[in-house]
CSV table of C-alpha atoms and ligand atoms in Angstrom, one decimal:
chain,number,residue,atom,x,y,z
A,1110,MET,CA,-38.9,41.1,33.3
A,1111,SER,CA,-36.1,39.6,31.6
A,1112,GLN,CA,-36.6,37.7,28.2
A,1113,THR,CA,-34.9,34.5,27.3
A,1114,MET,CA,-33.1,34.8,23.7
A,1115,GLN,CA,-33.9,31.8,21.7
A,1116,THR,CA,-31.0,31.2,19.7
A,1117,GLU,CA,-30.4,28.6,16.7
A,1118,PRO,CA,-28.4,25.7,17.8
A,1119,ASP,CA,-24.7,26.2,16.2
A,1120,VAL,CA,-24.3,24.0,13.2
A,1121,ASP,CA,-20.9,22.7,13.3
A,1122,GLN,CA,-20.0,22.7,9.5
A,1123,ALA,CA,-16.9,20.5,10.1
A,1124,SER,CA,-19.0,17.8,11.5
A,1125,VAL,CA,-21.2,17.5,8.1
A,1126,PRO,CA,-19.6,14.9,6.1
A,1127,LEU,CA,-18.8,16.1,2.3
A,1128,LEU,CA,-20.0,12.9,1.0
A,1129,GLU,CA,-22.7,10.9,2.7
A,1130,CYS,CA,-24.6,7.7,1.7
A,1131,ARG,CA,-27.6,6.6,3.5
A,1132,GLY,CA,-29.0,3.0,2.8
A,1133,VAL,CA,-27.9,3.2,-0.6
A,1134,ARG,CA,-29.3,0.4,-2.6
A,1135,ALA,CA,-28.6,-0.1,-6.4
A,1136,GLY,CA,-28.6,-2.6,-9.5
A,1137,TYR,CA,-30.0,-3.2,-12.5
A,1138,GLY,CA,-33.5,-3.7,-13.2
A,1139,ASP,CA,-35.1,-6.1,-10.7
A,1140,ILE,CA,-31.5,-7.2,-9.6
A,1141,THR,CA,-30.3,-5.4,-6.6
A,1142,VAL,CA,-26.3,-5.7,-6.3
A,1143,VAL,CA,-25.4,-2.9,-3.5
A,1144,ARG,CA,-27.7,-3.3,-0.6
A,1145,GLU,CA,-28.2,-0.4,1.9
A,1146,LEU,CA,-24.9,1.2,1.9
A,1147,ASP,CA,-24.1,3.6,4.4
A,1148,LEU,CA,-21.0,5.8,4.0
A,1149,ALA,CA,-19.6,9.2,5.6
A,1150,ALA,CA,-16.5,10.7,4.4
A,1151,ALA,CA,-14.9,14.2,5.7
A,1152,PRO,CA,-13.3,16.6,3.4
A,1153,GLY,CA,-9.4,15.5,2.6
A,1154,SER,CA,-10.4,11.8,3.2
A,1155,VAL,CA,-9.7,8.9,1.2
A,1156,VAL,CA,-12.0,5.8,1.3
A,1157,ALA,CA,-10.9,2.5,-0.1
A,1158,VAL,CA,-13.8,0.3,-1.6
A,1159,LEU,CA,-12.2,-3.3,-1.6
A,1160,GLY,CA,-13.9,-6.8,-2.1
A,1161,PRO,CA,-14.0,-9.9,-4.6
A,1162,ASN,CA,-14.8,-9.6,-8.2
A,1163,GLY,CA,-18.6,-8.9,-8.8
A,1164,ALA,CA,-19.2,-7.3,-5.2
A,1165,GLY,CA,-20.6,-4.4,-6.5
A,1166,LYS,CA,-17.7,-1.8,-6.3
A,1167,THR,CA,-18.2,-0.2,-9.7
A,1168,THR,CA,-22.0,-0.3,-9.3
A,1169,LEU,CA,-21.7,1.5,-6.3
A,1170,LEU,CA,-19.1,4.3,-8.1
A,1171,THR,CA,-21.7,4.5,-11.0
A,1172,THR,CA,-24.5,5.2,-8.7
A,1173,LEU,CA,-22.4,7.9,-7.0
A,1174,ALA,CA,-21.7,9.5,-10.3
A,1175,GLY,CA,-25.5,9.6,-11.0
A,1176,LEU,CA,-25.0,7.3,-14.2
A,1177,LEU,CA,-27.2,4.7,-12.6
A,1178,LYS,CA,-30.4,5.6,-10.4
A,1179,ALA,CA,-30.3,3.9,-6.9
A,1180,GLN,CA,-33.1,1.8,-6.1
A,1181,ALA,CA,-33.5,3.3,-2.5
A,1182,GLY,CA,-31.4,5.7,-0.4
A,1183,GLU,CA,-29.7,9.1,-0.7
A,1184,VAL,CA,-26.4,10.4,-1.4
A,1185,ARG,CA,-25.7,13.7,-0.1
A,1186,ILE,CA,-22.7,16.2,-1.0
A,1187,ASP,CA,-22.4,18.8,1.9
A,1188,GLY,CA,-25.3,17.8,3.5
A,1189,SER,CA,-27.5,18.2,0.2
A,1190,PRO,CA,-29.3,15.2,-1.5
A,1191,ILE,CA,-28.4,14.7,-5.2
A,1192,ARG,CA,-30.9,13.8,-7.3
A,1193,ALA,CA,-30.5,10.1,-8.2
A,1194,GLY,CA,-29.8,8.7,-11.5
A,1195,GLN,CA,-28.9,12.5,-13.0
A,1196,PRO,CA,-25.2,12.6,-14.0
A,1197,ALA,CA,-25.6,16.6,-14.4
A,1198,ALA,CA,-26.7,16.9,-11.0
A,1199,ALA,CA,-23.8,15.0,-9.7
A,1200,SER,CA,-21.4,16.6,-11.8
A,1201,ALA,CA,-22.9,20.0,-10.7
A,1202,ALA,CA,-22.2,19.0,-7.1
A,1203,GLY,CA,-18.4,18.2,-8.0
A,1204,VAL,CA,-18.7,14.4,-8.4
A,1205,VAL,CA,-16.0,13.3,-11.0
A,1206,LEU,CA,-15.4,9.4,-12.2
A,1207,VAL,CA,-12.3,8.2,-13.6
A,1208,PRO,CA,-13.6,5.1,-15.1
A,1209,ASP,CA,-11.6,1.9,-15.2
A,1210,ASP,CA,-11.4,2.0,-19.0
A,1211,ARG,CA,-9.9,5.6,-18.6
A,1212,ALA,CA,-12.1,6.9,-21.4
A,1213,LEU,CA,-9.4,8.8,-23.1
A,1214,PHE,CA,-9.6,10.4,-26.9
A,1215,THR,CA,-6.6,8.3,-27.9
A,1216,THR,CA,-6.1,10.2,-31.1
A,1217,LEU,CA,-6.1,13.4,-29.8
A,1218,THR,CA,-3.1,15.0,-27.7
A,1219,VAL,CA,-2.5,15.2,-24.2
A,1220,GLU,CA,-3.5,18.6,-24.0
A,1221,GLU,CA,-6.6,18.2,-26.0
A,1222,ASN,CA,-7.6,15.6,-23.9
A,1223,ILE,CA,-7.4,17.9,-20.8
A,1224,ARG,CA,-8.9,20.8,-22.7
A,1225,ALA,CA,-11.7,18.5,-23.5
A,1226,ALA,CA,-12.5,17.7,-20.3
A,1227,ARG,CA,-11.9,21.6,-18.8
A,1228,GLY,CA,-14.9,22.8,-20.5
A,1229,GLY,CA,-15.1,26.6,-20.1
A,1230,ARG,CA,-12.6,26.5,-17.3
A,1231,SER,CA,-9.8,28.9,-16.9
A,1232,ARG,CA,-5.8,28.3,-18.5
A,1233,ASP,CA,-4.9,28.3,-14.8
A,1234,ALA,CA,-6.6,25.0,-14.3
A,1235,LEU,CA,-4.7,23.5,-17.2
A,1236,ASP,CA,-1.4,24.8,-15.7
A,1237,ARG,CA,-2.2,23.5,-12.6
A,1238,VAL,CA,-2.8,20.3,-13.6
A,1239,PHE,CA,0.4,20.0,-15.6
A,1240,GLY,CA,2.2,21.0,-12.3
A,1241,TRP,CA,0.7,17.9,-10.6
A,1242,PHE,CA,2.0,15.9,-13.7
A,1243,PRO,CA,5.3,17.3,-15.2
A,1244,ALA,CA,5.5,14.0,-17.0
A,1245,LEU,CA,2.2,15.0,-18.9
A,1246,ALA,CA,3.3,18.5,-19.5
A,1247,ASP,CA,6.6,17.1,-21.2
A,1248,ARG,CA,4.2,14.9,-23.6
A,1249,ARG,CA,1.5,17.5,-23.6
A,1250,ARG,CA,1.7,17.3,-27.7
A,1251,LEU,CA,1.9,13.5,-28.1
A,1252,ALA,CA,-1.3,11.4,-28.8
A,1253,ALA,CA,-2.9,10.1,-25.9
A,1254,GLY,CA,-2.8,6.6,-27.5
A,1255,SER,CA,0.8,6.9,-27.7
A,1256,LEU,CA,1.4,7.1,-23.7
A,1257,SER,CA,2.6,4.3,-21.6
A,1258,GLY,CA,-0.3,2.7,-19.4
A,1259,GLY,CA,0.9,4.3,-16.4
A,1260,GLU,CA,1.0,7.8,-18.4
A,1261,GLN,CA,-2.5,7.1,-19.7
A,1262,GLN,CA,-3.8,6.8,-16.1
A,1263,MET,CA,-2.2,9.9,-14.9
A,1264,LEU,CA,-4.2,11.5,-18.0
A,1265,ALA,CA,-7.1,10.1,-16.8
A,1266,VAL,CA,-6.7,11.4,-13.2
A,1267,ALA,CA,-5.6,14.8,-14.8
A,1268,ARG,CA,-9.0,14.9,-16.9
A,1269,ALA,CA,-10.7,14.4,-13.7
A,1270,LEU,CA,-8.8,17.2,-11.6
A,1271,VAL,CA,-9.2,19.8,-14.1
A,1272,GLN,CA,-12.9,19.6,-13.3
A,1273,ASP,CA,-11.9,20.5,-9.7
A,1274,PRO,CA,-13.7,17.7,-8.2
A,1275,ARG,CA,-15.0,17.7,-4.4
A,1276,VAL,CA,-15.5,13.8,-4.6
A,1277,LEU,CA,-13.3,12.1,-7.1
A,1278,LEU,CA,-14.3,8.5,-7.9
A,1279,VAL,CA,-11.5,6.3,-9.1
A,1280,ASP,CA,-12.5,2.8,-10.4
A,1281,GLU,CA,-9.5,0.4,-10.6
A,1282,MET,CA,-6.6,2.7,-11.2
A,1283,SER,CA,-4.3,-0.4,-11.4
A,1284,MET,CA,-6.3,-2.3,-14.2
A,1285,GLY,CA,-3.3,-3.5,-16.5
A,1286,LEU,CA,-0.6,-1.8,-15.1
A,1287,ALA,CA,2.6,-3.4,-13.6
A,1288,PRO,CA,2.7,-3.3,-9.8
A,1289,VAL,CA,5.7,-1.1,-9.6
A,1290,ILE,CA,3.6,1.4,-11.6
A,1291,VAL,CA,0.6,1.3,-9.5
A,1292,GLU,CA,3.1,1.9,-6.5
A,1293,ASP,CA,4.1,5.2,-8.1
A,1294,LEU,CA,0.4,6.3,-8.7
A,1295,MET,CA,-1.1,5.5,-5.7
A,1296,PRO,CA,0.3,8.1,-3.6
A,1297,MET,CA,-1.0,10.7,-6.0
A,1298,VAL,CA,-4.6,9.8,-4.9
A,1299,ARG,CA,-3.4,10.8,-1.3
A,1300,ARG,CA,-2.0,13.9,-2.4
A,1301,VAL,CA,-5.4,14.9,-4.3
A,1302,ALA,CA,-7.2,14.6,-0.9
A,1303,ASP,CA,-4.5,16.3,1.0
A,1304,ASP,CA,-4.1,19.2,-1.4
A,1305,THR,CA,-7.7,19.7,-2.6
A,1306,GLY,CA,-10.0,18.6,0.2
A,1307,ALA,CA,-11.7,16.4,-2.2
A,1308,VAL,CA,-12.7,13.2,-0.9
A,1309,VAL,CA,-11.6,10.3,-2.8
A,1310,VAL,CA,-13.5,6.9,-3.3
A,1311,LEU,CA,-10.8,4.6,-4.3
A,1312,VAL,CA,-12.1,1.2,-5.9
A,1313,GLU,CA,-9.0,-0.8,-6.3
A,1314,GLN,CA,-7.7,-4.8,-6.2
A,1315,HIS,CA,-4.4,-3.7,-4.8
A,1316,VAL,CA,-5.5,-3.9,-1.4
A,1317,ARG,CA,-2.3,-3.4,0.5
A,1318,LEU,CA,-1.5,-0.3,-1.8
A,1319,ALA,CA,-5.1,1.1,-1.4
A,1320,LEU,CA,-5.0,0.8,2.5
A,1321,GLU,CA,-1.4,2.8,2.5
A,1322,VAL,CA,-3.0,5.7,0.9
A,1323,ALA,CA,-6.7,5.4,2.4
A,1324,ASP,CA,-8.1,6.6,5.8
A,1325,ARG,CA,-10.9,4.1,5.6
A,1326,GLY,CA,-11.3,0.8,4.2
A,1327,LEU,CA,-14.6,-0.6,3.4
A,1328,VAL,CA,-15.0,-4.3,2.2
A,1329,LEU,CA,-18.0,-5.3,0.0
A,1330,VAL,CA,-19.0,-8.7,-0.6
A,1331,HIS,CA,-22.2,-9.6,-2.4
A,1332,GLY,CA,-23.3,-5.7,-2.2
A,1333,GLU,CA,-23.1,-5.7,1.6
A,1334,VAL,CA,-20.4,-3.9,3.5
A,1335,VAL,CA,-19.0,-6.7,5.6
A,1336,LEU,CA,-16.0,-4.6,7.2
A,1337,ASP,CA,-15.6,-0.8,7.5
A,1338,ARG,CA,-12.6,0.3,9.7
A,1339,PRO,CA,-9.7,2.7,9.8
A,1340,ALA,CA,-7.4,1.6,6.8
A,1341,ALA,CA,-4.5,1.3,9.1
A,1342,GLU,CA,-6.3,-1.2,11.2
A,1343,LEU,CA,-7.4,-3.3,8.3
A,1344,ALA,CA,-3.7,-3.2,6.8
A,1345,ALA,CA,-2.5,-4.5,10.2
A,1346,ASP,CA,-5.0,-7.4,10.1
A,1347,PRO,CA,-4.8,-9.2,6.8
A,1348,ASP,CA,-6.3,-12.4,8.6
A,1349,THR,CA,-9.8,-10.2,9.2
A,1350,LEU,CA,-9.5,-9.2,5.6
A,1351,GLU,CA,-9.2,-12.4,4.1
A,1352,ARG,CA,-12.0,-13.8,6.1
A,1353,ALA,CA,-14.0,-10.7,5.0
A,1354,TYR,CA,-13.3,-11.4,1.2
A,1355,LEU,CA,-14.3,-15.2,1.5
A,1356,GLY,CA,-17.7,-14.0,3.0
A,1357,GLU,CA,-16.9,-15.5,6.7
A,1358,GLY,CA,-18.3,-13.6,9.2
A,1359,VAL,CA,-15.9,-11.1,11.0
A,1360,ALA,CA,-16.2,-9.9,14.5
B,2420,LIG,P1,-15.0,-6.5,-10.3
B,2420,LIG,O1,-14.1,-6.3,-9.1
B,2420,LIG,O2,-14.9,-7.5,-11.0
B,2420,LIG,O3,-14.9,-5.1,-11.2
B,2420,LIG,P2,-17.3,-5.3,-8.9
B,2420,LIG,O4,-17.1,-5.3,-7.7
B,2420,LIG,O5,-17.0,-3.8,-9.6
B,2420,LIG,O6,-16.6,-6.3,-9.7
B,2420,LIG,P3,-19.5,-4.8,-10.4
B,2420,LIG,O7,-19.1,-4.6,-11.8
B,2420,LIG,O8,-20.4,-3.5,-9.8
B,2420,LIG,O9,-18.7,-5.5,-9.4
B,2420,LIG,O10,-20.9,-5.9,-10.6
B,2420,LIG,C1,-21.7,-6.3,-9.5
B,2420,LIG,C2,-22.6,-7.3,-10.1
B,2420,LIG,O11,-23.5,-6.7,-10.9
B,2420,LIG,C3,-22.0,-8.5,-11.0
B,2420,LIG,O12,-22.8,-9.8,-10.8
B,2420,LIG,C4,-22.4,-8.1,-12.4
B,2420,LIG,O13,-22.5,-9.1,-13.4
B,2420,LIG,C5,-23.7,-7.2,-12.4
B,2420,LIG,N1,-23.6,-6.1,-13.1
B,2420,LIG,C6,-22.8,-5.3,-13.4
B,2420,LIG,N2,-23.1,-4.6,-14.5
B,2420,LIG,C7,-24.5,-4.8,-14.8
B,2420,LIG,C8,-25.5,-4.6,-16.1
B,2420,LIG,N3,-25.1,-3.6,-16.6
B,2420,LIG,N4,-26.3,-5.1,-16.1
B,2420,LIG,C9,-26.6,-6.2,-15.4
B,2420,LIG,N5,-25.8,-7.1,-14.1
B,2420,LIG,C10,-24.6,-6.0,-14.3
């Protein structure tokens, strides 16, 4: 008698999102700021999180980084849930946040800033990061506080990259920078995703520039995702974007 072989179904690893949020709710005490947020991002993709002031964008990033404990829902990296409100767990899973205040040690040199972020990692990591940012390599012995705004932002990203992020969270990279500087910096985000396979979640007020480098654009209004579409589609439809920002319903 022939016997039928029972085999495990093939698990297609490529179909497992690198970053996934399921019903994430976040806020402060009794206040809920982000409501039931779902998100799935494949390796090497850039997600632009857009929306008006106070929509909950930074709250979402701090929740993903484990700095704020989600009120409900789940964040998964490579399919594994990350313990909520545990920065060390998020960090061990490869989640790195570039905060909007850049969090540099202004009296330390460029190189010291990068070394401080690197922890025990190899010299190669430092060289690799300087390869990404030749302008920083040239200024490695200067105090971080003496750099221009754009260079300081580069340094903040360099400090994140030296940690080999799998999920890079970038909050308002353009804060306080002239648009022309932002235009130079933004392609770097695309390159990080393309070259390292990391997911980049980019919170940004410069909507047009963010959508130019993103794969997907998500608009948060009052903590709810009111639009979630391919970035190119959103970039080509400014009217829909504007209506979403104003809290008007979009089809
Ligand atoms: P912006 O674009 O202005 O930076 P945002 O979309 O990043 O805004 P959040 O900073 O996440 O928005 O803030 C969302 C809401 O949460 C705001 O109403 C804000 O006042 C509130 N909020 C932020 N931080 C705290 C906190 N530590 N305690 C209480 N409420 C907070």
